[in-house]
Short mmCIF file of C-alpha atoms in Angstrom, two decimals:
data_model
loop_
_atom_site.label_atom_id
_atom_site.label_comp_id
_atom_site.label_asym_id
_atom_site.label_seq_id
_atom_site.Cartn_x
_atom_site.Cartn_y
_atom_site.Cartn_z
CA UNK U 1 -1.55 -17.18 21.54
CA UNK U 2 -1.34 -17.41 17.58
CA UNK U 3 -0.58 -14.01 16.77
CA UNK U 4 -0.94 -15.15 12.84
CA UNK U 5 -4.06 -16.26 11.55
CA UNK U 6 -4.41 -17.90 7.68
CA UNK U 7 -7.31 -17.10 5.83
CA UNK U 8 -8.28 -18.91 2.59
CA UNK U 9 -10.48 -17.14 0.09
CA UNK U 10 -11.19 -17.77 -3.67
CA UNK U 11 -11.59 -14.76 -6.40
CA UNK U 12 -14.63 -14.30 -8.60
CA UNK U 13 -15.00 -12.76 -11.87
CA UNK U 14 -17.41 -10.15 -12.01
CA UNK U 15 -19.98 -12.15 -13.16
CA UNK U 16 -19.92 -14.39 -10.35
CA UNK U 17 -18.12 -16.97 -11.52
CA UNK U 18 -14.94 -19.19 -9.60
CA UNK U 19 -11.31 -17.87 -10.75
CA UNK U 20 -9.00 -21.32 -11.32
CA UNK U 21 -6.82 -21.27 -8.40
CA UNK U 22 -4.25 -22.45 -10.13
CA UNK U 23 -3.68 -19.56 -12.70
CA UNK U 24 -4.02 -16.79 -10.03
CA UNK U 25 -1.00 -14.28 -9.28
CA UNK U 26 -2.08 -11.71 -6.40
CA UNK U 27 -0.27 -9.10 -4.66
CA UNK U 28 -1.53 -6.19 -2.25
CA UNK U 29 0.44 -3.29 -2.85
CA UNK U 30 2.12 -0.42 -0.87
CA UNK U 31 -1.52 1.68 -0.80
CA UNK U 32 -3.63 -1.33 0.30
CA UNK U 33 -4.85 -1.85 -3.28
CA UNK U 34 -5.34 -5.83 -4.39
CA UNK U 35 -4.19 -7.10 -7.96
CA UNK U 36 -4.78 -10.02 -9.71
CA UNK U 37 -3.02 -11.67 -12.55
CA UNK U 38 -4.82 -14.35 -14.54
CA UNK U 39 -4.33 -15.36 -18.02
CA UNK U 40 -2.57 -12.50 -19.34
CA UNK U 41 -5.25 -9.91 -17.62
CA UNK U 42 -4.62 -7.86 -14.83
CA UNK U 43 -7.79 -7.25 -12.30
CA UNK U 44 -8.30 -5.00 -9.77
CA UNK U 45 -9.64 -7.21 -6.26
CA UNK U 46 -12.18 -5.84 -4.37
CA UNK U 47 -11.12 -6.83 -0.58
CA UNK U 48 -14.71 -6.47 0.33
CA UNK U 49 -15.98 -9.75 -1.41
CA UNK U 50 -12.93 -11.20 -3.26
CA UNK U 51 -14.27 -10.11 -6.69
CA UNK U 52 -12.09 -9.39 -9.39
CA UNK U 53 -12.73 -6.57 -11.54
CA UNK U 54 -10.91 -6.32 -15.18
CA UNK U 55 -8.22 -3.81 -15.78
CA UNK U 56 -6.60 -4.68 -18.93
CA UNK U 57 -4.57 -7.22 -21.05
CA UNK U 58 -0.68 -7.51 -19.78
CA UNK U 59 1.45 -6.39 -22.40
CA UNK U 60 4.43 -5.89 -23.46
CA UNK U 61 5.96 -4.50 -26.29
CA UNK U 62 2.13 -5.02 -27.66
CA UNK U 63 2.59 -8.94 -26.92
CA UNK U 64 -0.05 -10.42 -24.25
CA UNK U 65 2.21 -11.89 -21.67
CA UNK U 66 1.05 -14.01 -18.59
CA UNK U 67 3.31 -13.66 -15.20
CA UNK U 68 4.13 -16.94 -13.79
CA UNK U 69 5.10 -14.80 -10.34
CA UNK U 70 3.78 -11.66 -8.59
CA UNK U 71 4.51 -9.02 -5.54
CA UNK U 72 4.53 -5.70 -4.58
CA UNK U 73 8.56 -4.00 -3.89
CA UNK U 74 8.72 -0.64 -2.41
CA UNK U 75 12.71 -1.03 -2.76
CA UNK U 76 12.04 0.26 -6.58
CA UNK U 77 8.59 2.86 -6.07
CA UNK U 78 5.73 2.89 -3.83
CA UNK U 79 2.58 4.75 -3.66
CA UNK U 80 0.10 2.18 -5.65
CA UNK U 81 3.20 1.82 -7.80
CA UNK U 82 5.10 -0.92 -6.92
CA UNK U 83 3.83 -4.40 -8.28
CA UNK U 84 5.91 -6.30 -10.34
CA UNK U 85 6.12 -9.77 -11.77
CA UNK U 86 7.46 -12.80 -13.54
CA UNK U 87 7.37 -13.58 -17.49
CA UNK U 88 8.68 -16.20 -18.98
CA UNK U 89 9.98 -15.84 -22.57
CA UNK U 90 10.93 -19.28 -24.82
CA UNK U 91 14.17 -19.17 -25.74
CA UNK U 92 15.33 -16.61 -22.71
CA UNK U 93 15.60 -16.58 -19.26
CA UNK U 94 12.38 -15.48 -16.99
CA UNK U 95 12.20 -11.52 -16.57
CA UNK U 96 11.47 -9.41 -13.83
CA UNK U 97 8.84 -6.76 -14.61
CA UNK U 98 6.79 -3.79 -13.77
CA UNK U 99 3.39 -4.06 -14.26
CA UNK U 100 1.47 -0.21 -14.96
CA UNK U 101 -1.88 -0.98 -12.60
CA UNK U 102 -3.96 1.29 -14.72
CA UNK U 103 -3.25 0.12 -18.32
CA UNK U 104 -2.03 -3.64 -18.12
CA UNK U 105 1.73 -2.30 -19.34
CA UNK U 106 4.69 -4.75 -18.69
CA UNK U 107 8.21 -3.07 -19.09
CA UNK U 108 11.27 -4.82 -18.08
CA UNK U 109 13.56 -4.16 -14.93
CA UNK U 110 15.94 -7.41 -14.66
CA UNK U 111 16.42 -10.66 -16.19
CA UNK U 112 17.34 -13.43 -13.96
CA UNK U 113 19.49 -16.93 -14.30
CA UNK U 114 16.45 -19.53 -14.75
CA UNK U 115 13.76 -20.23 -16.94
CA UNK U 116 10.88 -21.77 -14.03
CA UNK U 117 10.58 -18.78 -11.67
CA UNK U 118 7.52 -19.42 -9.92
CA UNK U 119 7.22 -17.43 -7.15
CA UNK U 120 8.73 -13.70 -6.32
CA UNK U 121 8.42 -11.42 -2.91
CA UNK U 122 10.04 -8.67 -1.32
CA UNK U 123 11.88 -8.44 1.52
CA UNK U 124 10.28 -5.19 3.97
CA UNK U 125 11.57 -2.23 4.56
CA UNK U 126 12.08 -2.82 7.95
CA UNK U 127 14.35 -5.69 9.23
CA UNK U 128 16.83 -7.57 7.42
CA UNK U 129 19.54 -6.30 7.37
CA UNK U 130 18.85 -7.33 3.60
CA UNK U 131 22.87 -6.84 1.91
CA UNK U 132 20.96 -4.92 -0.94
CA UNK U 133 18.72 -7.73 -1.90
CA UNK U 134 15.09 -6.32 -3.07
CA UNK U 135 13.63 -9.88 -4.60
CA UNK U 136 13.74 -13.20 -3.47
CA UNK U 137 12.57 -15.92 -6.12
CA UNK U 138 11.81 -19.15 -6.35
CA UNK U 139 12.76 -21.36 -9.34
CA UNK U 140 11.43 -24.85 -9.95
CA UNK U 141 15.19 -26.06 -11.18
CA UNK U 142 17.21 -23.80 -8.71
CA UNK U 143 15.30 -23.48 -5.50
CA UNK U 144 15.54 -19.96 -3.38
CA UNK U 145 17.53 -17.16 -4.99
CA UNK U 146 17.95 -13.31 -4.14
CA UNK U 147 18.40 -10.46 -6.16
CA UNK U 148 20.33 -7.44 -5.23
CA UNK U 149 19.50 -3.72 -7.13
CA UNK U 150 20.20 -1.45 -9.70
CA UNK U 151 23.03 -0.43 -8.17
CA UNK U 152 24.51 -3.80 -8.12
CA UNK U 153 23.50 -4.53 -11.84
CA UNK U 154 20.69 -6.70 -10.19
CA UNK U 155 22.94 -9.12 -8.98
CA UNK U 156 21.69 -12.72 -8.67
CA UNK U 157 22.61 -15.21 -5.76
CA UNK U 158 21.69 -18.85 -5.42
CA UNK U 159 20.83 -19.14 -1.77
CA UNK U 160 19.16 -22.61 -1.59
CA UNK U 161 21.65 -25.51 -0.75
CA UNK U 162 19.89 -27.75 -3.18
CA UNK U 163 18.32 -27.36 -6.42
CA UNK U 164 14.91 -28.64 -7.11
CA UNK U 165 11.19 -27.75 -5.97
CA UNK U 166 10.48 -30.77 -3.40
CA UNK U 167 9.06 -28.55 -1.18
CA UNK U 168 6.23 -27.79 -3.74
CA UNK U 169 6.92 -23.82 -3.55
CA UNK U 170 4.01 -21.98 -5.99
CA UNK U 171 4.36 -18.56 -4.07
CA UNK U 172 5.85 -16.71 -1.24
CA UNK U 173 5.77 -13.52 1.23
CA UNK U 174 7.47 -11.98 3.96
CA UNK U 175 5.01 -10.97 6.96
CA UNK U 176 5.74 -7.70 8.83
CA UNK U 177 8.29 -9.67 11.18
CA UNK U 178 10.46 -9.98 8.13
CA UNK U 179 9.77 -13.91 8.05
CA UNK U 180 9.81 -15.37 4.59
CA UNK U 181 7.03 -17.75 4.49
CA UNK U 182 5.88 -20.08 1.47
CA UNK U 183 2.95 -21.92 -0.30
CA UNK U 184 1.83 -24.64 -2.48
CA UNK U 185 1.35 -28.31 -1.02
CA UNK U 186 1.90 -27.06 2.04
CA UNK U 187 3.05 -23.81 4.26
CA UNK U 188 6.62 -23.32 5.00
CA UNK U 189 8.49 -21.11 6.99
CA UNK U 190 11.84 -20.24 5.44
CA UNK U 191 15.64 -19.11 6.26
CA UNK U 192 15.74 -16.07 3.75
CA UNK U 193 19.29 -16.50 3.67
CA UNK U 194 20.09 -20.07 4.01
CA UNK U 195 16.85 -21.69 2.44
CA UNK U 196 16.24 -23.54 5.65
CA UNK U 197 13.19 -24.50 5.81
CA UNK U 198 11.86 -24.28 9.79
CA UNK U 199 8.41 -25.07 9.41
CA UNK U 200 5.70 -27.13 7.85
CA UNK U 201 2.25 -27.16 8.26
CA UNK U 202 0.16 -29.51 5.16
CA UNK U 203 -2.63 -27.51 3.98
CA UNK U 204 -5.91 -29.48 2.30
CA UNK U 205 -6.16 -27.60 -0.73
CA UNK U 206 -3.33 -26.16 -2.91
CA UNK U 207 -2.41 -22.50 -2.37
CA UNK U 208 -1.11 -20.40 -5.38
CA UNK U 209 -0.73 -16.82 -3.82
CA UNK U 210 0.27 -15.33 -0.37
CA UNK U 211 -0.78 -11.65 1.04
CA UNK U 212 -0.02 -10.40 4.11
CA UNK U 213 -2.06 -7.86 5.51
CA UNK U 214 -2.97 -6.08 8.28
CA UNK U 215 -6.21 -7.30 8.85
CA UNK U 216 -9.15 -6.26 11.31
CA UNK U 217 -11.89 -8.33 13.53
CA UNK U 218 -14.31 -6.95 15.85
CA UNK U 219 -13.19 -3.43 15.17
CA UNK U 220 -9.99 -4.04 16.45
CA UNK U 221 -6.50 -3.95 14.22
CA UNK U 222 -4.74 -7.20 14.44
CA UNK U 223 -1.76 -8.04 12.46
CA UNK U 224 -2.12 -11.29 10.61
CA UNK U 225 -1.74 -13.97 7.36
CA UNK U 226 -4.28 -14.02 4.97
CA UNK U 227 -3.50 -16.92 2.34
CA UNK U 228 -4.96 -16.05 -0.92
CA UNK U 229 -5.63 -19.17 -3.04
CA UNK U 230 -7.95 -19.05 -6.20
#
């Protein structure tokens, strides 16, 4: 039997209207809360019906900034604390942030080696072994690429074998097997460490963020995918 099941939903604004799938960043973090990012706002997601209620602009420094990547890491802080992003600056290379879930506030942890990071996860706590890593991104130039701690300066490490984005990559996600799937024209299982890619599946409609969650049906607990897109 499957024992992973894909779900496709799309956000609404409060007021009932569609989010653009393509500009939505989500992440479900460490206490089971959902965030979306979307044109420089952060939202709060109500799981119940998808609906996306305002928190506050992103910014940093006082400067709106949009994340082109998003994902909870408990390797850094947990407890509702732990989602962090992309921003790309012109003129510098992308940035690793925190984002502050109750004001909008971006502060910097790491910058990384490319300027087209568009998708970020986290390897679990469980599994691995991991060799310190506590990001895995995705750049459009450069392909998969891992990044080791603080106590390794945050270390970057090309792990793809080539270097462009013909696999269509938008977002990624470990589940709690410590797989690294991916989205975006299609679903793809990768080789966290190699960049293998071991699966394929097309999709019919383009998928911009992945969640996994431990989800329920019929009253009973099932671990599963849930593929958030719009």
């Amino acid at each position: 039997a499957n024992q992973h099941a894909w779900e496709k939903v799309e956000l609404m604004y409060d007021d009932g209207s569609l989010a653009n799938p393509g500009s939505v960043r989500m992440a479900r973090l460490s206490n089971g809360a959902y965030f979306a990012a979307i044109d420089g706002e952060l939202h709060r997601v109500d799981r119940a019906n998808w609906t996306m209620v305002p928190v506050d602009r992103l910014l940093w420094d006082g400067r709106r900034v949009m994340l082109t990547a998003m994902c909870s890491c408990e390797w850094i802080s947990s407890d509702g604390r732990d989602l962090y992003g992309v921003v790309h600056q012109s003129g510098r290379r992308d940035t690793i942030v925190s984002v502050d879930t109750t004001t909008g506030a971006v502060d910097e942890v790491a910058q990384v080696t490319h300027t087209d990071v568009v998708a970020i996860c986290a390897p679990p706590l469980t599994g691995g072994p991991w060799q310190g890593v506590i990001f895995f991104y995705w750049s459009r130039s450069g392909g998969l690429h891992s990044v080791n701690g603080a106590n390794e300066g945050f270390k970057v490490k090309r792990v793809s074998a080539r270097g462009d984005n013909r696999d269509g990559v938008a977002c990624m996600a470990f589940d709690a097997g410590g797989q690294l799937v991916a989205g975006g024209d299609s679903f793809l299982r990768l080789d966290p460490f190699t960049g293998v890619v071991h699966a394929r599946v097309p999709t019919y409609s383009y998928i911009s963020s992945l969640v996994w969650e431990p989800s329920y049906s019929g009253g009973k607990r099932r671990s599963g995918y849930s593929a958030r897109s719009g």
